[in-house]
Amino acid sequence: MFENKDRTDIAELGEFGLIKHLTDNFKVQHESSIKGIGDDAAVLNFENKEVLISTDLLLEGIHFDLAYVPMMHLGYKAVQVNLSDIYAMNGTPTQITVSIGLSSKFPLEAVEEIYKGIQLACDKFNIDLIGGDTSSSKQGLVISVTSIGHAEKGTVCYRNGAQEGDLVCVSGDLGGAYVGLQILEREKQIFLENPNIQPDLEGKDYIIERQLKPEGRRDIVDLLAQMDIIPTSMIDVSDGLASEILHICGQSDKGVTLYEEKFPIDPMTYQTARELGLDPTICALNGGEDYELLFTIKQADYEKLKHDVDISIIGHITEKNSGCNMISKSNVVHELKAQGWNAFKG
Ligand code: ADP
Ligand code: MG
């Protein structure tokens, strides 16, 4: 990936030199960032807002495969998926810390690419990088991102607030990231068998981008605020619709009815899933990594968002004893089961 000529050994810089080199271009913007990189701890001040903190750990070979994930995308995605958790609380992320473990196979140029992606995500979403940690690793690459954000008191959305009769809403479309991953996996296998064949990703840009370059839905959090809607519950779709709605129902002690015909599935996702012999609905239910927001609203708020094309109403919350079900297009009731992607399986 990195030719010898543009390969700088990290040992040449040393740990402190590396940290300085990687973080020099990052400037803190938020008033709440009192102290960023450079001391034993960062110092933040959120006055009397609720403070939100979320963290993710990404391991090479478990969460990402460097055979088809470019380093810059990896940095960008690591930040985005973490910000998504703050959006899922109806909050605004403002700071991140980034910790990395690097094995000797990574030259400086590779780490620079990761930080380019991190910076792109920070610039785009107005986030301050305020610290982290750097270590060598015996095997592979490790990235951990922690994001910190805030919300006004009384506006935080938990998973446990859904009430009977609430409408179930989801932003954007579902299943694309999973189908994109299947295409990348297929091309990787073809490449391994015959390195002379170039990957055929023609016409698949949208779903490849859904997999490699997801974006947290800050716009949906802003839109809900503009519409004066506080969802009764919310979660981001990292493991697939089925798994996420079951979290909401489990924690809210409620049931749900979802309607397959209402699921937002992009035409490219649909068509590619069919080409690969996959059921597009299963991809939406169990695929994961879409990083859309799944939330419930009171029926009284329906009028406020019914015309928004980027939000689909896909069902409603029921009492617990009715269970968690999906009504298929042919009107058959299927019980929802979580088969979400799980790093511990297999
Ligand atoms: P300590 O010895 O106290 O852990 P470090 O030397 O690891 O301090 O870090 C020095 C400063 O650089 C700290 O502010 C820390 O948060 C920051 N830092 C370290 N590694 C990273 C990194 N990978 N990305 C961003 N900031 C980092
Ligand atoms: Mg340290």
Coordinates of C-alpha atoms and ligand atoms in Angstrom, one line a residue:
M1 CA 0.0 0.0 0.0
F2 CA 2.8 2.4 0.9
E3 CA 5.8 2.2 -1.4
N4 CA 9.3 2.2 0.2
K5 CA 10.0 5.7 -1.1
D6 CA 7.3 7.3 0.9
R7 CA 7.7 5.2 4.0
T8 CA 8.9 6.9 7.1
D9 CA 9.5 4.8 10.1
I10 CA 7.5 6.0 13.1
A11 CA 10.4 5.3 15.4
E12 CA 12.3 8.1 13.7
L13 CA 9.9 10.6 15.3
G14 CA 9.4 9.0 18.8
E15 CA 6.1 9.1 20.6
F16 CA 6.0 12.8 21.4
G17 CA 7.2 13.8 18.0
L18 CA 4.5 11.7 16.5
I19 CA 1.8 13.2 18.6
K20 CA 2.9 16.7 17.8
H21 CA 3.2 15.9 14.1
L22 CA -0.3 14.4 13.9
T23 CA -2.1 17.0 16.0
D24 CA -0.4 20.2 15.1
N25 CA -3.0 21.2 12.6
F26 CA -5.9 20.7 14.9
K27 CA -7.1 23.9 16.6
V28 CA -9.8 24.0 19.2
Q29 CA -12.9 26.1 18.3
H30 CA -15.5 25.6 21.0
E31 CA -15.7 27.9 24.0
S32 CA -16.4 24.8 26.1
S33 CA -12.9 23.5 25.3
I34 CA -10.9 25.3 28.0
K35 CA -7.8 23.1 27.5
G36 CA -7.2 20.7 24.6
I37 CA -4.1 18.7 23.8
G38 CA -0.9 19.3 25.7
D39 CA -1.5 18.7 29.4
D40 CA -2.3 15.7 31.6
A41 CA -6.0 16.1 31.0
A42 CA -8.3 18.2 28.8
V43 CA -10.5 20.7 30.6
L44 CA -14.1 21.4 29.5
N45 CA -16.8 23.6 30.7
F46 CA -20.5 22.9 29.8
E47 CA -22.0 25.3 32.4
N48 CA -25.3 23.7 33.3
K49 CA -25.9 21.5 30.3
E50 CA -26.3 17.7 30.4
V51 CA -22.9 16.2 29.3
L52 CA -22.9 13.2 27.0
I53 CA -19.9 10.8 26.6
S54 CA -19.6 7.8 24.3
T55 CA -16.7 5.7 23.3
D56 CA -15.9 3.0 20.6
L57 CA -13.0 0.7 20.2
L58 CA -12.1 -0.5 16.7
L59 CA -9.8 -3.4 16.1
E60 CA -8.2 -4.3 12.8
G61 CA -9.6 -7.6 11.5
I62 CA -12.6 -7.4 13.8
H63 CA -14.2 -4.1 12.9
F64 CA -12.4 -3.2 9.7
D65 CA -10.4 -4.8 7.0
L66 CA -7.5 -2.8 5.6
A67 CA -7.7 -4.8 2.3
Y68 CA -10.5 -2.4 1.2
V69 CA -10.8 0.3 3.7
P70 CA -8.5 3.2 2.9
M71 CA -6.8 4.7 5.9
M72 CA -8.4 8.1 5.4
H73 CA -11.9 6.6 5.3
L74 CA -11.1 4.6 8.5
G75 CA -10.2 7.8 10.4
Y76 CA -13.3 9.5 9.1
K77 CA -15.6 6.6 9.9
A78 CA -14.1 6.0 13.3
V79 CA -15.1 9.6 14.2
Q80 CA -18.5 9.6 12.5
V81 CA -19.8 6.4 14.1
N82 CA -18.9 7.7 17.4
L83 CA -20.6 11.1 16.9
S84 CA -23.6 9.1 15.8
D85 CA -24.0 7.9 19.4
I86 CA -24.2 11.5 20.7
Y87 CA -26.8 12.4 18.0
A88 CA -28.7 9.3 19.1
M89 CA -29.1 11.0 22.5
N90 CA -30.4 14.1 20.7
G91 CA -27.2 15.9 21.6
T92 CA -24.5 18.0 20.0
P93 CA -21.0 16.5 20.0
T94 CA -18.3 19.1 20.4
Q95 CA -15.1 17.3 21.4
I96 CA -13.4 14.0 20.7
T97 CA -10.3 12.1 22.0
V98 CA -8.6 9.6 19.7
S99 CA -6.3 6.8 20.9
I100 CA -4.3 4.7 18.6
G101 CA -2.3 1.5 18.8
L102 CA 0.1 1.0 15.9
S103 CA 2.1 -2.0 14.9
S104 CA 5.4 -1.6 13.2
K105 CA 3.9 -2.4 9.8
F106 CA 2.4 1.1 9.7
P107 CA 4.6 3.9 8.4
L108 CA 4.1 7.5 9.4
E109 CA 2.3 8.1 6.0
A110 CA -0.4 5.6 7.0
V111 CA -1.1 7.3 10.3
E112 CA -1.1 10.7 8.6
E113 CA -3.9 9.4 6.3
I114 CA -5.9 8.3 9.3
Y115 CA -5.5 11.7 10.9
K116 CA -6.5 13.4 7.6
G117 CA -9.8 11.5 7.8
I118 CA -10.2 12.4 11.4
Q119 CA -9.6 16.1 10.6
L120 CA -12.1 16.0 7.7
A121 CA -14.8 14.7 10.1
C122 CA -13.8 17.2 12.8
D123 CA -13.9 20.1 10.3
K124 CA -17.2 19.0 8.7
F125 CA -19.0 18.5 12.1
N126 CA -17.2 21.3 14.0
I127 CA -15.5 19.0 16.6
D128 CA -12.4 19.8 18.7
L129 CA -9.8 17.1 19.0
I130 CA -8.8 17.5 22.7
G131 CA -6.6 14.6 23.4
G132 CA -5.9 10.9 23.2
D133 CA -3.2 8.3 23.7
T134 CA -0.6 6.7 21.5
S135 CA 0.9 3.3 21.9
S136 CA 2.6 0.6 19.8
S137 CA 0.7 -2.6 19.3
K138 CA 2.0 -6.1 18.7
Q139 CA -0.5 -6.9 16.1
G140 CA -2.5 -4.7 13.9
L141 CA -4.2 -1.3 14.2
V142 CA -6.4 -0.2 17.1
I143 CA -8.4 3.0 17.1
S144 CA -10.5 4.2 20.0
V145 CA -12.6 7.4 19.7
T146 CA -14.4 9.0 22.6
S147 CA -16.9 11.8 21.9
I148 CA -18.2 14.4 24.3
G149 CA -21.2 16.5 23.7
H150 CA -24.1 18.2 25.4
A151 CA -27.8 18.8 25.4
E152 CA -30.2 21.2 27.1
K153 CA -31.7 19.7 30.2
G154 CA -34.9 17.9 29.3
T155 CA -34.0 17.3 25.7
V156 CA -31.9 14.1 26.0
C157 CA -33.5 11.0 24.3
Y158 CA -33.1 7.7 26.0
R159 CA -33.9 4.2 24.6
N160 CA -36.5 3.7 27.4
G161 CA -39.0 6.4 26.7
A162 CA -41.3 4.9 24.0
Q163 CA -45.0 4.8 24.9
E164 CA -47.9 2.8 23.4
G165 CA -49.3 4.5 20.3
D166 CA -46.0 6.4 19.5
L167 CA -45.0 6.4 15.9
V168 CA -41.7 4.7 14.9
C169 CA -39.6 6.8 12.6
V170 CA -36.3 6.3 10.8
S171 CA -34.1 8.7 8.9
G172 CA -32.6 8.1 5.5
D173 CA -32.5 4.6 4.1
L174 CA -31.5 1.2 5.4
G175 CA -29.4 -1.8 4.3
G176 CA -27.1 0.1 2.0
A177 CA -24.0 -0.2 4.2
Y178 CA -24.4 -3.9 4.5
V179 CA -25.0 -4.5 0.7
G180 CA -22.0 -2.2 0.1
L181 CA -19.9 -4.4 2.3
Q182 CA -21.0 -7.5 0.4
I183 CA -19.8 -5.9 -2.8
L184 CA -16.4 -5.0 -1.3
E185 CA -16.0 -8.5 0.1
R186 CA -16.8 -10.0 -3.3
E187 CA -14.3 -7.8 -5.0
K188 CA -11.7 -8.7 -2.4
Q189 CA -12.1 -12.4 -3.0
I190 CA -11.8 -11.9 -6.7
F191 CA -8.7 -9.8 -6.2
L192 CA -7.2 -12.5 -3.9
E193 CA -7.8 -15.1 -6.6
N194 CA -6.5 -13.0 -9.4
P195 CA -4.7 -9.8 -8.5
N196 CA -4.7 -8.6 -12.1
I197 CA -8.5 -8.1 -12.1
Q198 CA -9.5 -4.6 -11.1
P199 CA -12.4 -4.2 -8.7
D200 CA -15.7 -3.8 -10.4
L201 CA -17.5 -1.2 -8.4
E202 CA -19.2 0.5 -11.3
G203 CA -22.6 1.9 -10.5
K204 CA -22.3 1.0 -6.9
D205 CA -21.0 4.3 -5.5
Y206 CA -23.8 5.0 -3.2
I207 CA -23.7 1.7 -1.3
I208 CA -19.9 1.6 -1.2
E209 CA -20.0 5.1 0.2
R210 CA -22.6 4.0 2.8
Q211 CA -20.2 1.4 4.0
L212 CA -16.9 3.3 3.8
K213 CA -18.0 6.9 4.5
P214 CA -21.1 6.9 6.8
E215 CA -22.2 10.2 8.3
G216 CA -23.8 10.8 11.6
R217 CA -27.2 12.4 11.2
R218 CA -26.7 15.8 12.9
D219 CA -29.1 17.3 10.3
I220 CA -31.9 15.1 11.8
V221 CA -31.1 16.3 15.3
D222 CA -31.2 19.9 14.1
L223 CA -34.4 19.2 12.1
L224 CA -36.2 17.7 15.0
A225 CA -35.3 20.8 17.1
Q226 CA -36.6 23.1 14.4
M227 CA -39.8 21.1 14.2
D228 CA -40.1 21.4 18.0
I229 CA -40.1 17.6 18.4
I230 CA -38.4 15.8 21.2
P231 CA -38.5 12.1 20.3
T232 CA -39.8 9.9 23.2
S233 CA -36.9 7.5 22.5
M234 CA -34.0 7.3 20.1
I235 CA -31.1 5.0 19.0
D236 CA -28.7 5.0 16.1
V237 CA -28.8 2.1 13.6
S238 CA -25.4 0.5 14.0
D239 CA -26.5 -3.2 14.2
G240 CA -29.6 -3.2 12.0
L241 CA -33.2 -2.1 12.4
A242 CA -34.4 -5.3 14.1
S243 CA -31.7 -5.2 16.8
E244 CA -32.2 -1.5 17.4
I245 CA -36.0 -1.5 17.7
L246 CA -35.8 -4.4 20.1
H247 CA -33.5 -2.3 22.3
I248 CA -36.1 0.4 22.4
C249 CA -38.9 -2.0 23.1
G250 CA -36.9 -3.9 25.7
Q251 CA -35.9 -0.8 27.6
S252 CA -39.3 0.8 27.2
D253 CA -41.1 -2.4 28.2
K254 CA -43.3 -2.2 25.1
G255 CA -44.1 -4.1 21.9
V256 CA -44.0 -2.8 18.3
T257 CA -45.6 -3.4 14.9
L258 CA -43.4 -2.5 11.9
Y259 CA -44.7 -2.5 8.2
E260 CA -42.2 -4.0 5.7
E261 CA -43.7 -1.9 2.9
K262 CA -42.8 1.3 4.8
F263 CA -39.1 0.4 5.1
P264 CA -36.9 3.0 3.3
I265 CA -34.6 1.1 1.0
D266 CA -32.6 2.9 -1.7
P267 CA -33.1 1.5 -5.3
M268 CA -29.4 0.7 -5.6
T269 CA -29.5 -1.2 -2.3
Y270 CA -32.6 -3.1 -3.5
Q271 CA -31.3 -4.0 -6.9
T272 CA -27.8 -5.0 -5.7
A273 CA -29.2 -7.1 -2.9
R274 CA -31.3 -8.9 -5.5
E275 CA -28.3 -9.4 -7.7
L276 CA -26.4 -11.0 -4.8
G277 CA -29.3 -13.2 -3.9
L278 CA -30.1 -11.3 -0.7
D279 CA -33.5 -10.2 0.5
P280 CA -33.4 -6.4 0.7
T281 CA -35.7 -6.4 3.8
I282 CA -33.4 -8.8 5.6
C283 CA -30.5 -6.4 4.8
A284 CA -32.4 -3.5 6.3
L285 CA -33.4 -5.5 9.4
N286 CA -30.1 -7.2 10.1
G287 CA -27.5 -5.5 8.1
G288 CA -26.3 -2.7 10.3
E289 CA -23.8 0.2 10.0
D290 CA -26.3 2.5 8.4
Y291 CA -25.9 5.0 11.2
E292 CA -29.4 6.4 10.6
L293 CA -31.5 7.5 13.6
L294 CA -34.4 5.4 14.7
F295 CA -36.8 7.2 17.0
T296 CA -40.3 7.3 18.4
I297 CA -42.6 10.3 18.5
K298 CA -46.0 11.1 20.0
Q299 CA -48.8 10.9 17.6
A300 CA -49.5 14.6 18.2
D301 CA -46.1 15.4 16.5
Y302 CA -47.1 13.5 13.3
E303 CA -48.3 16.7 11.5
K304 CA -45.0 18.4 12.1
L305 CA -42.9 15.8 10.2
K306 CA -45.3 14.0 7.9
H307 CA -44.0 15.8 4.8
D308 CA -40.3 15.3 5.5
V309 CA -39.0 13.0 2.7
D310 CA -35.9 12.1 4.8
I311 CA -37.9 10.6 7.6
S312 CA -40.1 7.5 7.2
I313 CA -42.8 6.4 9.6
I314 CA -42.4 2.6 9.6
G315 CA -44.7 1.5 12.5
H316 CA -46.0 2.1 15.9
I317 CA -45.4 1.1 19.5
T318 CA -47.8 -1.3 21.1
E319 CA -48.3 -2.8 24.6
K320 CA -45.7 -5.3 25.6
N321 CA -47.9 -8.4 25.3
S322 CA -48.5 -7.9 21.6
G323 CA -44.8 -8.6 21.0
C324 CA -42.4 -7.2 18.5
N325 CA -43.6 -7.9 14.9
M326 CA -43.2 -7.0 11.3
I327 CA -46.2 -7.2 8.9
S328 CA -44.8 -8.3 5.6
K329 CA -45.8 -6.9 2.2
S330 CA -48.0 -10.1 1.8
N331 CA -49.6 -9.4 5.2
V332 CA -47.9 -12.2 7.1
V333 CA -46.9 -11.4 10.7
H334 CA -43.2 -12.1 11.5
E335 CA -41.7 -11.9 14.9
L336 CA -38.7 -9.6 15.0
K337 CA -35.5 -11.2 16.0
A338 CA -32.1 -9.5 16.6
Q339 CA -29.6 -11.1 14.3
G340 CA -27.6 -7.9 14.1
W341 CA -23.9 -8.0 13.3
N342 CA -22.0 -9.0 16.3
A343 CA -18.3 -8.8 16.7
F344 CA -18.3 -11.7 19.2
K345 CA -20.1 -14.2 16.9
G346 CA -18.1 -16.8 15.1
Ligands
ADP1 P1 0.4 11.2 29.1 O1 1.8 10.7 29.3 O2 -0.1 12.1 30.2 O3 -0.6 10.1 28.8 P2 0.8 11.8 26.4 O4 2.3 12.0 26.2 O5 0.3 10.4 26.0 O6 0.4 12.1 27.9 O7 0.0 12.8 25.6 C1 0.4 14.2 25.5 C2 -0.8 15.0 25.0 O8 -1.1 14.5 23.7 C3 -2.1 14.8 25.8 O9 -2.8 16.0 25.8 C4 -2.8 13.7 25.1 O10 -4.2 13.8 25.3 C5 -2.4 14.0 23.6 N1 -2.4 12.8 22.8 C6 -1.7 11.7 22.9 N2 -1.9 10.9 21.9 C7 -2.8 11.4 21.1 C8 -3.4 11.0 19.9 N3 -3.2 9.9 19.3 N4 -4.3 11.9 19.3 C9 -4.6 13.1 19.9 N5 -4.0 13.5 21.0 C10 -3.1 12.7 21.6
MG2 MG -0.5 9.0 27.1

